[in-house]
Amino acid sequence: MLISIAMMLLMGMFMGWICKKIHLPSLTGMILTGIILGPYVLNLIDSSLLNISSDLRRIALIIILTRAGLSLDLNDLKKVGRPAILMCFVPACFEMIGMILLAPKLLGISVLDAAIMGAVVGAVSPAVIVPKMLKLMEEGYGLEHSIPQLILAGASVDDVFVIVMFTAFTGLAQGNGVSVRSFINIPISIVLGILVGVVIGIILAKFFEKIHMRDTTKVSIILCISFILVTFEDRFSSVIPFASLIAVMAIGIALQKKREIVANRLSLKFNKLWVVAEVILFVLVGATVDIKYAVSAGVVSILLILGVLVFRMLGVFCCLLKTKFTMKERGFCMIAYTPKATVQAAIGGVPLAMGLACGNIVLTIAVVAILITAPLGAFCIEFAYKRLLSKTDGQ
């Protein structure tokens, strides 16, 4: 396992550096590293590491979402208002509708199979988007209308909505019907996640104020609490609907609100953790990609992905109607809301494991979506933000 970790980190960082040199996003190199080292090409990653791959990817997500929470000012989010709520589900709905309209014609599958595929592909990737938005906040781009904050908040809730839709559609495909309760649970899980996170964040702020300890110890405490919250969701989500990753982000927001100086210091610590976590996350995402599926998919699958992205971008545009955003800012939001990676890697193979007839094609489209949208979306964000967003004075 140790040799595998060393290869992943060294080769991932090296490939990321090469991609940066040729003006591509570094995550492209990391995903390629995972594909090359993974079980479908050279098979050099230890199986014991692959067995805990989903847990390691989740740890990386916890790190970057906590970092996002520590940098997110609620006042900025309040300025955005209605679009922040709409961005949580409208673009995903548009993309799923696009898949239902296009996939049966292009791939010859049923409407239900297309709906399952749309739910897999419909989730945006916080792992790609969050670091980019944090960079924009640090450099002062798009802050006048709180654009990075809007995209940060929407991306973290979007996944909860899409995964519930995926569960509903796969339940239908297995003949279990659609549970009304699962849809009611969406807002409950989000609200409960926010409330739990805020309460824990306030308690931690008081605790850190009264008891002196090193920032590294504070980081360890926050991580341990986050792990407990994620485990709680895994074990009791069928009983108590609870969005743990939103709670993790809310902890950071509450800390930032109550103890801003401490939050800024902790944010720097989490930023350093992300250097390693980012490599592990995207290398392991790449390791889930079976390149044979991508090759077998052909041009039709690429056209399908690009087609549903148009629907998604239209959904983002609708969310921003009657706002003060300029056309350039709306264009940037449409671009920034396209990358996919982590959710597709996590649930792309689930229909196949369930024995559903659409399993192979869903996995294939999930793989193609990762390979196209993660590097392309990251590249477009990098390329566009200085051209489409205004920089706030003093940043």
mmCIF file of C-alpha atoms in Angstrom:
data_model
loop_
_atom_site.group_PDB
_atom_site.id
_atom_site.type_symbol
_atom_site.label_atom_id
_atom_site.label_comp_id
_atom_site.label_asym_id
_atom_site.label_seq_id
_atom_site.Cartn_x
_atom_site.Cartn_y
_atom_site.Cartn_z
ATOM 1 C CA MET A 1 0.000 0.000 0.000
ATOM 2 C CA LEU A 2 2.816 2.419 0.860
ATOM 3 C CA ILE A 3 4.425 1.978 -2.581
ATOM 4 C CA SER A 4 1.031 2.618 -4.197
ATOM 5 C CA ILE A 5 0.546 5.837 -2.192
ATOM 6 C CA ALA A 6 4.061 6.998 -3.112
ATOM 7 C CA MET A 7 3.445 6.311 -6.829
ATOM 8 C CA MET A 8 0.059 8.044 -6.737
ATOM 9 C CA LEU A 9 1.409 11.174 -5.069
ATOM 10 C CA LEU A 10 4.672 11.486 -7.033
ATOM 11 C CA MET A 11 3.226 10.665 -10.450
ATOM 12 C CA GLY A 12 0.014 12.617 -9.746
ATOM 13 C CA MET A 13 1.931 15.759 -8.786
ATOM 14 C CA PHE A 14 4.313 15.342 -11.729
ATOM 15 C CA MET A 15 1.506 14.858 -14.265
ATOM 16 C CA GLY A 16 -0.377 17.777 -12.701
ATOM 17 C CA TRP A 17 2.726 19.954 -13.103
ATOM 18 C CA ILE A 18 3.126 18.940 -16.756
ATOM 19 C CA CYS A 19 -0.518 19.774 -17.467
ATOM 20 C CA LYS A 20 -0.102 23.195 -15.844
ATOM 21 C CA LYS A 21 2.931 23.831 -18.056
ATOM 22 C CA ILE A 22 0.872 23.196 -21.188
ATOM 23 C CA HIS A 23 -1.996 25.339 -19.798
ATOM 24 C CA LEU A 24 -4.302 22.466 -18.861
ATOM 25 C CA PRO A 25 -5.863 22.023 -15.381
ATOM 26 C CA SER A 26 -3.599 20.022 -13.056
ATOM 27 C CA LEU A 27 -6.478 17.690 -12.189
ATOM 28 C CA THR A 28 -6.319 16.407 -15.808
ATOM 29 C CA GLY A 29 -2.871 14.993 -15.072
ATOM 30 C CA MET A 30 -4.059 13.518 -11.783
ATOM 31 C CA ILE A 31 -7.051 11.776 -13.403
ATOM 32 C CA LEU A 32 -4.769 10.423 -16.162
ATOM 33 C CA THR A 33 -2.401 9.144 -13.463
ATOM 34 C CA GLY A 34 -5.271 7.241 -11.860
ATOM 35 C CA ILE A 35 -6.319 5.749 -15.210
ATOM 36 C CA ILE A 36 -2.752 4.616 -15.970
ATOM 37 C CA LEU A 37 -1.978 3.217 -12.510
ATOM 38 C CA GLY A 38 -5.506 1.872 -11.954
ATOM 39 C CA PRO A 39 -6.862 -1.663 -12.276
ATOM 40 C CA TYR A 40 -7.942 -1.258 -15.919
ATOM 41 C CA VAL A 41 -4.501 -0.371 -17.339
ATOM 42 C CA LEU A 42 -1.271 -1.129 -15.394
ATOM 43 C CA ASN A 43 -2.990 -2.300 -12.164
ATOM 44 C CA LEU A 44 -0.243 -0.867 -9.929
ATOM 45 C CA ILE A 45 -2.481 0.445 -7.139
ATOM 46 C CA ASP A 46 -2.752 -1.958 -4.212
ATOM 47 C CA SER A 47 -6.195 -3.607 -3.989
ATOM 48 C CA SER A 48 -6.434 -2.780 -0.271
ATOM 49 C CA LEU A 49 -6.149 0.919 -1.208
ATOM 50 C CA LEU A 50 -8.819 0.593 -3.889
ATOM 51 C CA ASN A 51 -11.121 -1.063 -1.345
ATOM 52 C CA ILE A 52 -11.058 2.096 0.775
ATOM 53 C CA SER A 53 -11.002 4.412 -2.248
ATOM 54 C CA SER A 54 -14.506 5.806 -1.612
ATOM 55 C CA ASP A 55 -13.597 6.654 2.016
ATOM 56 C CA LEU A 56 -10.388 8.403 0.941
ATOM 57 C CA ARG A 57 -12.277 10.406 -1.693
ATOM 58 C CA ARG A 58 -14.782 11.433 0.952
ATOM 59 C CA ILE A 59 -12.011 12.574 3.320
ATOM 60 C CA ALA A 60 -10.666 14.794 0.537
ATOM 61 C CA LEU A 61 -14.166 16.235 -0.001
ATOM 62 C CA ILE A 62 -14.507 16.916 3.734
ATOM 63 C CA ILE A 63 -11.229 18.844 3.684
ATOM 64 C CA ILE A 64 -12.169 21.093 0.772
ATOM 65 C CA LEU A 65 -15.776 21.665 1.942
ATOM 66 C CA THR A 66 -14.569 22.627 5.431
ATOM 67 C CA ARG A 67 -12.104 25.003 3.793
ATOM 68 C CA ALA A 68 -14.977 26.447 1.755
ATOM 69 C CA GLY A 69 -17.129 26.920 4.866
ATOM 70 C CA LEU A 70 -14.330 28.716 6.683
ATOM 71 C CA SER A 71 -14.060 31.162 3.761
ATOM 72 C CA LEU A 72 -17.782 31.661 3.104
ATOM 73 C CA ASP A 73 -19.401 34.767 4.573
ATOM 74 C CA LEU A 74 -23.158 34.348 5.109
ATOM 75 C CA ASN A 75 -23.730 38.036 4.393
ATOM 76 C CA ASP A 76 -22.386 37.509 0.870
ATOM 77 C CA LEU A 77 -24.736 34.574 0.358
ATOM 78 C CA LYS A 78 -27.735 36.577 1.607
ATOM 79 C CA LYS A 79 -27.031 39.190 -1.060
ATOM 80 C CA VAL A 80 -27.549 36.570 -3.758
ATOM 81 C CA GLY A 81 -30.955 35.451 -2.410
ATOM 82 C CA ARG A 82 -33.312 33.537 -4.723
ATOM 83 C CA PRO A 83 -30.699 32.339 -7.312
ATOM 84 C CA ALA A 84 -28.730 30.598 -4.536
ATOM 85 C CA ILE A 85 -31.760 28.402 -3.785
ATOM 86 C CA LEU A 86 -32.625 27.762 -7.439
ATOM 87 C CA MET A 87 -29.035 26.757 -8.297
ATOM 88 C CA CYS A 88 -29.362 23.860 -5.841
ATOM 89 C CA PHE A 89 -31.788 21.910 -8.044
ATOM 90 C CA VAL A 90 -32.923 23.696 -11.233
ATOM 91 C CA PRO A 91 -29.772 23.056 -13.380
ATOM 92 C CA ALA A 92 -29.790 19.377 -12.366
ATOM 93 C CA CYS A 93 -33.495 19.103 -13.302
ATOM 94 C CA PHE A 94 -32.810 20.677 -16.710
ATOM 95 C CA GLU A 95 -29.941 18.242 -17.310
ATOM 96 C CA MET A 96 -32.061 15.219 -16.372
ATOM 97 C CA ILE A 97 -34.826 16.438 -18.710
ATOM 98 C CA GLY A 98 -32.203 16.845 -21.448
ATOM 99 C CA MET A 99 -31.020 13.270 -20.899
ATOM 100 C CA ILE A 100 -34.612 11.947 -21.007
ATOM 101 C CA LEU A 101 -35.193 13.778 -24.314
ATOM 102 C CA LEU A 102 -31.863 12.964 -26.007
ATOM 103 C CA ALA A 103 -30.670 9.559 -24.728
ATOM 104 C CA PRO A 104 -33.585 7.422 -26.037
ATOM 105 C CA LYS A 105 -33.053 8.879 -29.543
ATOM 106 C CA LEU A 106 -29.241 8.654 -29.546
ATOM 107 C CA LEU A 107 -28.747 5.396 -27.629
ATOM 108 C CA GLY A 108 -32.055 3.609 -28.153
ATOM 109 C CA ILE A 109 -32.732 3.153 -24.427
ATOM 110 C CA SER A 110 -35.988 3.504 -22.490
ATOM 111 C CA VAL A 111 -37.127 6.724 -20.818
ATOM 112 C CA LEU A 112 -36.594 5.202 -17.343
ATOM 113 C CA ASP A 113 -33.042 4.116 -18.233
ATOM 114 C CA ALA A 114 -32.421 7.653 -19.533
ATOM 115 C CA ALA A 115 -33.740 9.073 -16.240
ATOM 116 C CA ILE A 116 -31.314 6.887 -14.268
ATOM 117 C CA MET A 117 -28.484 8.016 -16.541
ATOM 118 C CA GLY A 118 -29.544 11.645 -16.115
ATOM 119 C CA ALA A 119 -29.455 11.305 -12.331
ATOM 120 C CA VAL A 120 -25.923 9.865 -12.485
ATOM 121 C CA VAL A 121 -24.618 12.536 -14.845
ATOM 122 C CA GLY A 122 -26.690 15.397 -13.376
ATOM 123 C CA ALA A 123 -24.539 16.027 -10.287
ATOM 124 C CA VAL A 124 -21.927 18.774 -10.392
ATOM 125 C CA SER A 125 -18.526 18.118 -8.789
ATOM 126 C CA PRO A 126 -17.681 20.083 -5.619
ATOM 127 C CA ALA A 127 -14.167 18.628 -5.776
ATOM 128 C CA VAL A 128 -13.544 20.459 -9.054
ATOM 129 C CA ILE A 129 -15.615 23.580 -8.423
ATOM 130 C CA VAL A 130 -14.896 24.426 -4.771
ATOM 131 C CA PRO A 131 -11.093 24.927 -5.106
ATOM 132 C CA LYS A 132 -11.649 27.097 -8.183
ATOM 133 C CA MET A 133 -14.243 29.281 -6.425
ATOM 134 C CA LEU A 134 -11.977 29.666 -3.379
ATOM 135 C CA LYS A 135 -9.238 30.862 -5.718
ATOM 136 C CA LEU A 136 -11.626 33.465 -7.177
ATOM 137 C CA MET A 137 -12.532 34.663 -3.672
ATOM 138 C CA GLU A 138 -8.853 34.988 -2.739
ATOM 139 C CA GLU A 139 -8.080 36.953 -5.913
ATOM 140 C CA GLY A 140 -11.201 39.133 -5.608
ATOM 141 C CA TYR A 141 -13.008 38.139 -8.808
ATOM 142 C CA GLY A 142 -16.817 38.147 -8.970
ATOM 143 C CA LEU A 143 -17.215 39.361 -5.389
ATOM 144 C CA GLU A 144 -19.441 42.333 -6.253
ATOM 145 C CA HIS A 145 -22.366 39.985 -6.900
ATOM 146 C CA SER A 146 -21.019 37.121 -4.721
ATOM 147 C CA ILE A 147 -20.634 34.793 -7.710
ATOM 148 C CA PRO A 148 -18.090 32.359 -6.167
ATOM 149 C CA GLN A 149 -20.238 32.094 -3.017
ATOM 150 C CA LEU A 150 -23.351 31.383 -5.122
ATOM 151 C CA ILE A 151 -21.650 28.555 -7.020
ATOM 152 C CA LEU A 152 -20.053 27.148 -3.838
ATOM 153 C CA ALA A 153 -23.396 26.878 -2.047
ATOM 154 C CA GLY A 154 -25.271 25.487 -5.038
ATOM 155 C CA ALA A 155 -22.668 22.829 -5.820
ATOM 156 C CA SER A 156 -22.771 21.357 -2.317
ATOM 157 C CA VAL A 157 -26.592 21.015 -2.206
ATOM 158 C CA ASP A 158 -26.950 19.946 -5.851
ATOM 159 C CA ASP A 159 -25.415 16.525 -5.077
ATOM 160 C CA VAL A 160 -27.914 15.760 -2.299
ATOM 161 C CA PHE A 161 -30.844 16.438 -4.642
ATOM 162 C CA VAL A 162 -29.417 14.371 -7.512
ATOM 163 C CA ILE A 163 -28.570 11.336 -5.349
ATOM 164 C CA VAL A 164 -32.148 11.256 -4.000
ATOM 165 C CA MET A 165 -33.453 11.367 -7.596
ATOM 166 C CA PHE A 166 -31.056 8.548 -8.524
ATOM 167 C CA THR A 167 -32.378 6.429 -5.632
ATOM 168 C CA ALA A 168 -35.965 7.070 -6.754
ATOM 169 C CA PHE A 169 -35.313 6.126 -10.397
ATOM 170 C CA THR A 170 -33.344 2.959 -9.579
ATOM 171 C CA GLY A 171 -36.132 1.988 -7.174
ATOM 172 C CA LEU A 172 -38.610 2.305 -10.056
ATOM 173 C CA ALA A 173 -36.362 0.200 -12.304
ATOM 174 C CA GLN A 174 -36.270 -2.553 -9.661
ATOM 175 C CA GLY A 175 -40.053 -2.463 -9.366
ATOM 176 C CA ASN A 176 -40.136 -0.855 -5.929
ATOM 177 C CA GLY A 177 -42.015 2.264 -7.007
ATOM 178 C CA VAL A 178 -41.244 5.850 -6.033
ATOM 179 C CA SER A 179 -41.403 6.748 -2.370
ATOM 180 C CA VAL A 180 -42.963 10.152 -1.666
ATOM 181 C CA ARG A 181 -40.996 10.148 1.560
ATOM 182 C CA SER A 182 -37.680 10.217 -0.337
ATOM 183 C CA PHE A 183 -38.658 13.539 -1.969
ATOM 184 C CA ILE A 184 -39.888 15.005 1.318
ATOM 185 C CA ASN A 185 -36.551 14.004 2.828
ATOM 186 C CA ILE A 186 -34.599 16.295 0.441
ATOM 187 C CA PRO A 187 -35.405 19.614 2.182
ATOM 188 C CA ILE A 188 -35.421 17.930 5.614
ATOM 189 C CA SER A 189 -31.910 16.511 5.131
ATOM 190 C CA ILE A 190 -30.575 19.866 3.893
ATOM 191 C CA VAL A 191 -32.140 21.900 6.726
ATOM 192 C CA LEU A 192 -31.106 19.353 9.356
ATOM 193 C CA GLY A 193 -27.571 19.297 7.959
ATOM 194 C CA ILE A 194 -27.341 23.099 8.156
ATOM 195 C CA LEU A 195 -28.773 23.226 11.700
ATOM 196 C CA VAL A 196 -26.484 20.500 13.069
ATOM 197 C CA GLY A 197 -23.441 22.071 11.406
ATOM 198 C CA VAL A 198 -24.232 25.565 12.712
ATOM 199 C CA VAL A 199 -24.808 24.309 16.282
ATOM 200 C CA ILE A 200 -21.541 22.340 16.260
ATOM 201 C CA GLY A 201 -19.709 25.335 14.745
ATOM 202 C CA ILE A 202 -20.993 27.683 17.486
ATOM 203 C CA ILE A 203 -20.038 25.172 20.212
ATOM 204 C CA LEU A 204 -16.551 24.812 18.707
ATOM 205 C CA ALA A 205 -16.158 28.602 18.507
ATOM 206 C CA LYS A 206 -16.927 28.902 22.255
ATOM 207 C CA PHE A 207 -14.684 25.934 23.036
ATOM 208 C CA PHE A 208 -11.730 27.340 21.071
ATOM 209 C CA GLU A 209 -12.245 30.719 22.761
ATOM 210 C CA LYS A 210 -12.052 29.278 26.294
ATOM 211 C CA ILE A 211 -9.436 26.560 25.821
ATOM 212 C CA HIS A 212 -6.102 27.445 24.253
ATOM 213 C CA MET A 213 -4.701 24.875 21.824
ATOM 214 C CA ARG A 214 -2.655 24.731 18.657
ATOM 215 C CA ASP A 215 -4.413 25.289 15.342
ATOM 216 C CA THR A 216 -3.314 21.821 14.222
ATOM 217 C CA THR A 217 -5.233 20.329 17.154
ATOM 218 C CA LYS A 218 -8.309 22.369 16.184
ATOM 219 C CA VAL A 219 -8.070 21.023 12.638
ATOM 220 C CA SER A 220 -7.888 17.465 14.001
ATOM 221 C CA ILE A 221 -10.994 18.036 16.151
ATOM 222 C CA ILE A 222 -12.971 19.435 13.202
ATOM 223 C CA LEU A 223 -11.935 16.507 10.992
ATOM 224 C CA CYS A 224 -12.903 13.938 13.638
ATOM 225 C CA ILE A 225 -16.334 15.537 14.100
ATOM 226 C CA SER A 226 -16.783 15.583 10.312
ATOM 227 C CA PHE A 227 -15.948 11.870 10.086
ATOM 228 C CA ILE A 228 -18.530 11.139 12.803
ATOM 229 C CA LEU A 229 -21.198 13.143 10.940
ATOM 230 C CA VAL A 230 -20.517 11.335 7.649
ATOM 231 C CA THR A 231 -20.634 7.941 9.399
ATOM 232 C CA PHE A 232 -23.904 8.926 11.086
ATOM 233 C CA GLU A 233 -25.441 9.691 7.687
ATOM 234 C CA ASP A 234 -24.268 6.347 6.281
ATOM 235 C CA ARG A 235 -25.776 4.363 9.136
ATOM 236 C CA PHE A 236 -28.961 6.246 9.958
ATOM 237 C CA SER A 237 -29.989 8.080 6.775
ATOM 238 C CA SER A 238 -32.932 5.702 6.306
ATOM 239 C CA VAL A 239 -34.223 6.737 9.747
ATOM 240 C CA ILE A 240 -33.123 10.378 9.977
ATOM 241 C CA PRO A 241 -32.573 12.264 6.702
ATOM 242 C CA PHE A 242 -29.305 14.113 7.129
ATOM 243 C CA ALA A 243 -26.891 15.761 4.654
ATOM 244 C CA SER A 244 -23.518 15.333 6.361
ATOM 245 C CA LEU A 245 -21.373 17.171 3.802
ATOM 246 C CA ILE A 246 -23.623 20.227 4.073
ATOM 247 C CA ALA A 247 -23.244 19.981 7.872
ATOM 248 C CA VAL A 248 -19.447 19.894 7.432
ATOM 249 C CA MET A 249 -19.592 23.081 5.372
ATOM 250 C CA ALA A 250 -21.961 24.707 7.902
ATOM 251 C CA ILE A 251 -19.461 24.063 10.718
ATOM 252 C CA GLY A 252 -16.912 26.160 8.841
ATOM 253 C CA ILE A 253 -19.459 28.911 8.116
ATOM 254 C CA ALA A 254 -20.481 29.130 11.807
ATOM 255 C CA LEU A 255 -16.834 29.255 12.908
ATOM 256 C CA GLN A 256 -16.157 31.994 10.382
ATOM 257 C CA LYS A 257 -19.119 33.968 11.719
ATOM 258 C CA LYS A 258 -18.237 33.603 15.414
ATOM 259 C CA ARG A 259 -14.416 33.491 15.360
ATOM 260 C CA GLU A 260 -13.231 35.054 12.107
ATOM 261 C CA ILE A 261 -9.542 35.319 13.062
ATOM 262 C CA VAL A 262 -9.401 31.642 14.077
ATOM 263 C CA ALA A 263 -11.341 30.641 10.949
ATOM 264 C CA ASN A 264 -8.827 32.423 8.716
ATOM 265 C CA ARG A 265 -5.915 30.625 10.395
ATOM 266 C CA LEU A 266 -7.658 27.250 10.149
ATOM 267 C CA SER A 267 -8.475 27.926 6.507
ATOM 268 C CA LEU A 268 -4.746 28.167 5.773
ATOM 269 C CA LYS A 269 -4.182 24.833 7.536
ATOM 270 C CA PHE A 270 -6.895 23.138 5.489
ATOM 271 C CA ASN A 271 -5.418 24.680 2.361
ATOM 272 C CA LYS A 272 -2.148 22.861 3.089
ATOM 273 C CA LEU A 273 -3.995 19.585 3.683
ATOM 274 C CA TRP A 274 -5.710 20.007 0.328
ATOM 275 C CA VAL A 275 -2.343 19.889 -1.495
ATOM 276 C CA VAL A 276 -2.098 16.162 -0.731
ATOM 277 C CA ALA A 277 -5.840 15.435 -0.573
ATOM 278 C CA GLU A 278 -6.394 16.852 -4.071
ATOM 279 C CA VAL A 279 -3.867 14.473 -5.626
ATOM 280 C CA ILE A 280 -5.309 11.441 -3.826
ATOM 281 C CA LEU A 281 -8.884 12.422 -4.724
ATOM 282 C CA PHE A 282 -8.402 12.846 -8.461
ATOM 283 C CA VAL A 283 -5.970 9.940 -8.870
ATOM 284 C CA LEU A 284 -8.545 7.662 -7.202
ATOM 285 C CA VAL A 285 -11.313 9.130 -9.388
ATOM 286 C CA GLY A 286 -9.161 8.259 -12.392
ATOM 287 C CA ALA A 287 -8.616 4.750 -11.023
ATOM 288 C CA THR A 288 -12.381 4.113 -11.189
ATOM 289 C CA VAL A 289 -12.423 4.883 -14.914
ATOM 290 C CA ASP A 290 -12.496 1.841 -17.197
ATOM 291 C CA ILE A 291 -11.046 3.259 -20.386
ATOM 292 C CA LYS A 292 -12.526 0.383 -22.436
ATOM 293 C CA TYR A 293 -16.014 1.687 -21.705
ATOM 294 C CA ALA A 294 -15.032 5.176 -22.825
ATOM 295 C CA VAL A 295 -13.503 3.854 -26.072
ATOM 296 C CA SER A 296 -16.499 1.611 -26.794
ATOM 297 C CA ALA A 297 -18.937 4.480 -26.279
ATOM 298 C CA GLY A 298 -17.944 6.268 -29.465
ATOM 299 C CA VAL A 299 -18.867 9.727 -30.743
ATOM 300 C CA VAL A 300 -22.566 9.380 -29.811
ATOM 301 C CA SER A 301 -21.786 9.394 -26.070
ATOM 302 C CA ILE A 302 -19.688 12.567 -26.453
ATOM 303 C CA LEU A 303 -22.526 14.266 -28.361
ATOM 304 C CA LEU A 304 -24.956 13.190 -25.627
ATOM 305 C CA ILE A 305 -22.798 14.657 -22.833
ATOM 306 C CA LEU A 306 -22.343 17.921 -24.711
ATOM 307 C CA GLY A 307 -26.087 18.022 -25.433
ATOM 308 C CA VAL A 308 -27.166 17.617 -21.805
ATOM 309 C CA LEU A 309 -24.578 20.222 -20.757
ATOM 310 C CA VAL A 310 -26.425 22.711 -22.970
ATOM 311 C CA PHE A 311 -29.600 21.899 -21.026
ATOM 312 C CA ARG A 312 -27.710 22.366 -17.742
ATOM 313 C CA MET A 313 -26.353 25.735 -18.831
ATOM 314 C CA LEU A 314 -29.858 26.790 -19.835
ATOM 315 C CA GLY A 315 -30.996 25.828 -16.322
ATOM 316 C CA VAL A 316 -28.301 28.042 -14.792
ATOM 317 C CA PHE A 317 -29.342 30.911 -17.084
ATOM 318 C CA CYS A 318 -32.972 30.565 -15.908
ATOM 319 C CA CYS A 319 -31.818 30.674 -12.255
ATOM 320 C CA LEU A 320 -30.159 34.034 -12.908
ATOM 321 C CA LEU A 321 -33.075 35.749 -14.642
ATOM 322 C CA LYS A 322 -34.138 39.070 -13.101
ATOM 323 C CA THR A 323 -30.836 39.464 -11.238
ATOM 324 C CA LYS A 324 -28.229 42.220 -11.410
ATOM 325 C CA PHE A 325 -25.721 39.860 -13.033
ATOM 326 C CA THR A 326 -24.234 41.060 -16.319
ATOM 327 C CA MET A 327 -24.342 38.766 -19.370
ATOM 328 C CA LYS A 328 -20.636 38.035 -18.875
ATOM 329 C CA GLU A 329 -21.233 37.016 -15.261
ATOM 330 C CA ARG A 330 -24.150 34.790 -16.284
ATOM 331 C CA GLY A 331 -21.936 33.227 -18.940
ATOM 332 C CA PHE A 332 -19.282 32.472 -16.349
ATOM 333 C CA CYS A 333 -21.828 30.846 -13.989
ATOM 334 C CA MET A 334 -23.046 28.653 -16.848
ATOM 335 C CA ILE A 335 -19.490 27.511 -17.577
ATOM 336 C CA ALA A 336 -18.514 27.049 -13.923
ATOM 337 C CA TYR A 337 -21.471 24.759 -13.211
ATOM 338 C CA THR A 338 -20.493 22.038 -15.718
ATOM 339 C CA PRO A 339 -17.629 19.920 -14.233
ATOM 340 C CA LYS A 340 -18.427 16.386 -13.037
ATOM 341 C CA ALA A 341 -16.235 13.798 -11.331
ATOM 342 C CA THR A 342 -16.797 12.605 -7.774
ATOM 343 C CA VAL A 343 -20.506 11.672 -7.781
ATOM 344 C CA GLN A 344 -20.196 9.981 -11.177
ATOM 345 C CA ALA A 345 -17.224 7.963 -9.886
ATOM 346 C CA ALA A 346 -19.203 7.019 -6.758
ATOM 347 C CA ILE A 347 -22.539 5.948 -8.277
ATOM 348 C CA GLY A 348 -21.769 5.322 -11.966
ATOM 349 C CA GLY A 349 -21.327 1.596 -11.394
ATOM 350 C CA VAL A 350 -24.302 1.139 -9.027
ATOM 351 C CA PRO A 351 -26.937 0.276 -11.709
ATOM 352 C CA LEU A 352 -24.573 -2.406 -13.078
ATOM 353 C CA ALA A 353 -24.060 -3.812 -9.574
ATOM 354 C CA MET A 354 -27.863 -3.864 -9.143
ATOM 355 C CA GLY A 355 -28.159 -6.014 -12.253
ATOM 356 C CA LEU A 356 -30.144 -3.397 -14.196
ATOM 357 C CA ALA A 357 -30.186 -3.810 -17.973
ATOM 358 C CA CYS A 358 -28.934 -0.237 -18.413
ATOM 359 C CA GLY A 359 -25.943 -0.808 -16.073
ATOM 360 C CA ASN A 360 -23.220 -0.981 -18.736
ATOM 361 C CA ILE A 361 -24.373 2.023 -20.737
ATOM 362 C CA VAL A 362 -24.888 4.144 -17.585
ATOM 363 C CA LEU A 363 -21.344 3.336 -16.419
ATOM 364 C CA THR A 364 -19.997 4.139 -19.885
ATOM 365 C CA ILE A 365 -21.706 7.544 -20.001
ATOM 366 C CA ALA A 366 -20.540 8.288 -16.419
ATOM 367 C CA VAL A 367 -16.936 7.551 -17.459
ATOM 368 C CA VAL A 368 -17.203 9.736 -20.568
ATOM 369 C CA ALA A 369 -18.777 12.548 -18.491
ATOM 370 C CA ILE A 370 -15.792 12.526 -16.101
ATOM 371 C CA LEU A 371 -13.219 12.443 -18.897
ATOM 372 C CA ILE A 372 -14.860 15.313 -20.805
ATOM 373 C CA THR A 373 -16.302 17.666 -18.187
ATOM 374 C CA ALA A 374 -13.761 17.542 -15.332
ATOM 375 C CA PRO A 375 -10.730 18.756 -17.331
ATOM 376 C CA LEU A 376 -12.772 20.841 -19.786
ATOM 377 C CA GLY A 377 -14.805 22.538 -17.049
ATOM 378 C CA ALA A 378 -11.720 23.274 -14.956
ATOM 379 C CA PHE A 379 -9.899 24.634 -18.017
ATOM 380 C CA CYS A 380 -12.833 26.868 -19.017
ATOM 381 C CA ILE A 381 -13.124 28.278 -15.473
ATOM 382 C CA GLU A 382 -9.383 29.085 -15.463
ATOM 383 C CA PHE A 383 -9.561 30.600 -18.929
ATOM 384 C CA ALA A 384 -12.755 32.612 -18.420
ATOM 385 C CA TYR A 385 -12.796 34.085 -14.918
ATOM 386 C CA LYS A 386 -10.425 37.015 -15.578
ATOM 387 C CA ARG A 387 -12.187 37.766 -18.859
ATOM 388 C CA LEU A 388 -15.790 37.552 -17.650
ATOM 389 C CA LEU A 389 -15.659 38.692 -14.014
ATOM 390 C CA SER A 390 -14.687 42.046 -12.579
ATOM 391 C CA LYS A 391 -12.071 42.291 -9.861
ATOM 392 C CA THR A 392 -12.938 44.048 -6.603
ATOM 393 C CA ASP A 393 -10.651 46.969 -5.738
ATOM 394 C CA GLY A 394 -8.155 46.266 -2.975
ATOM 395 C CA GLN A 395 -7.953 42.528 -3.714
#
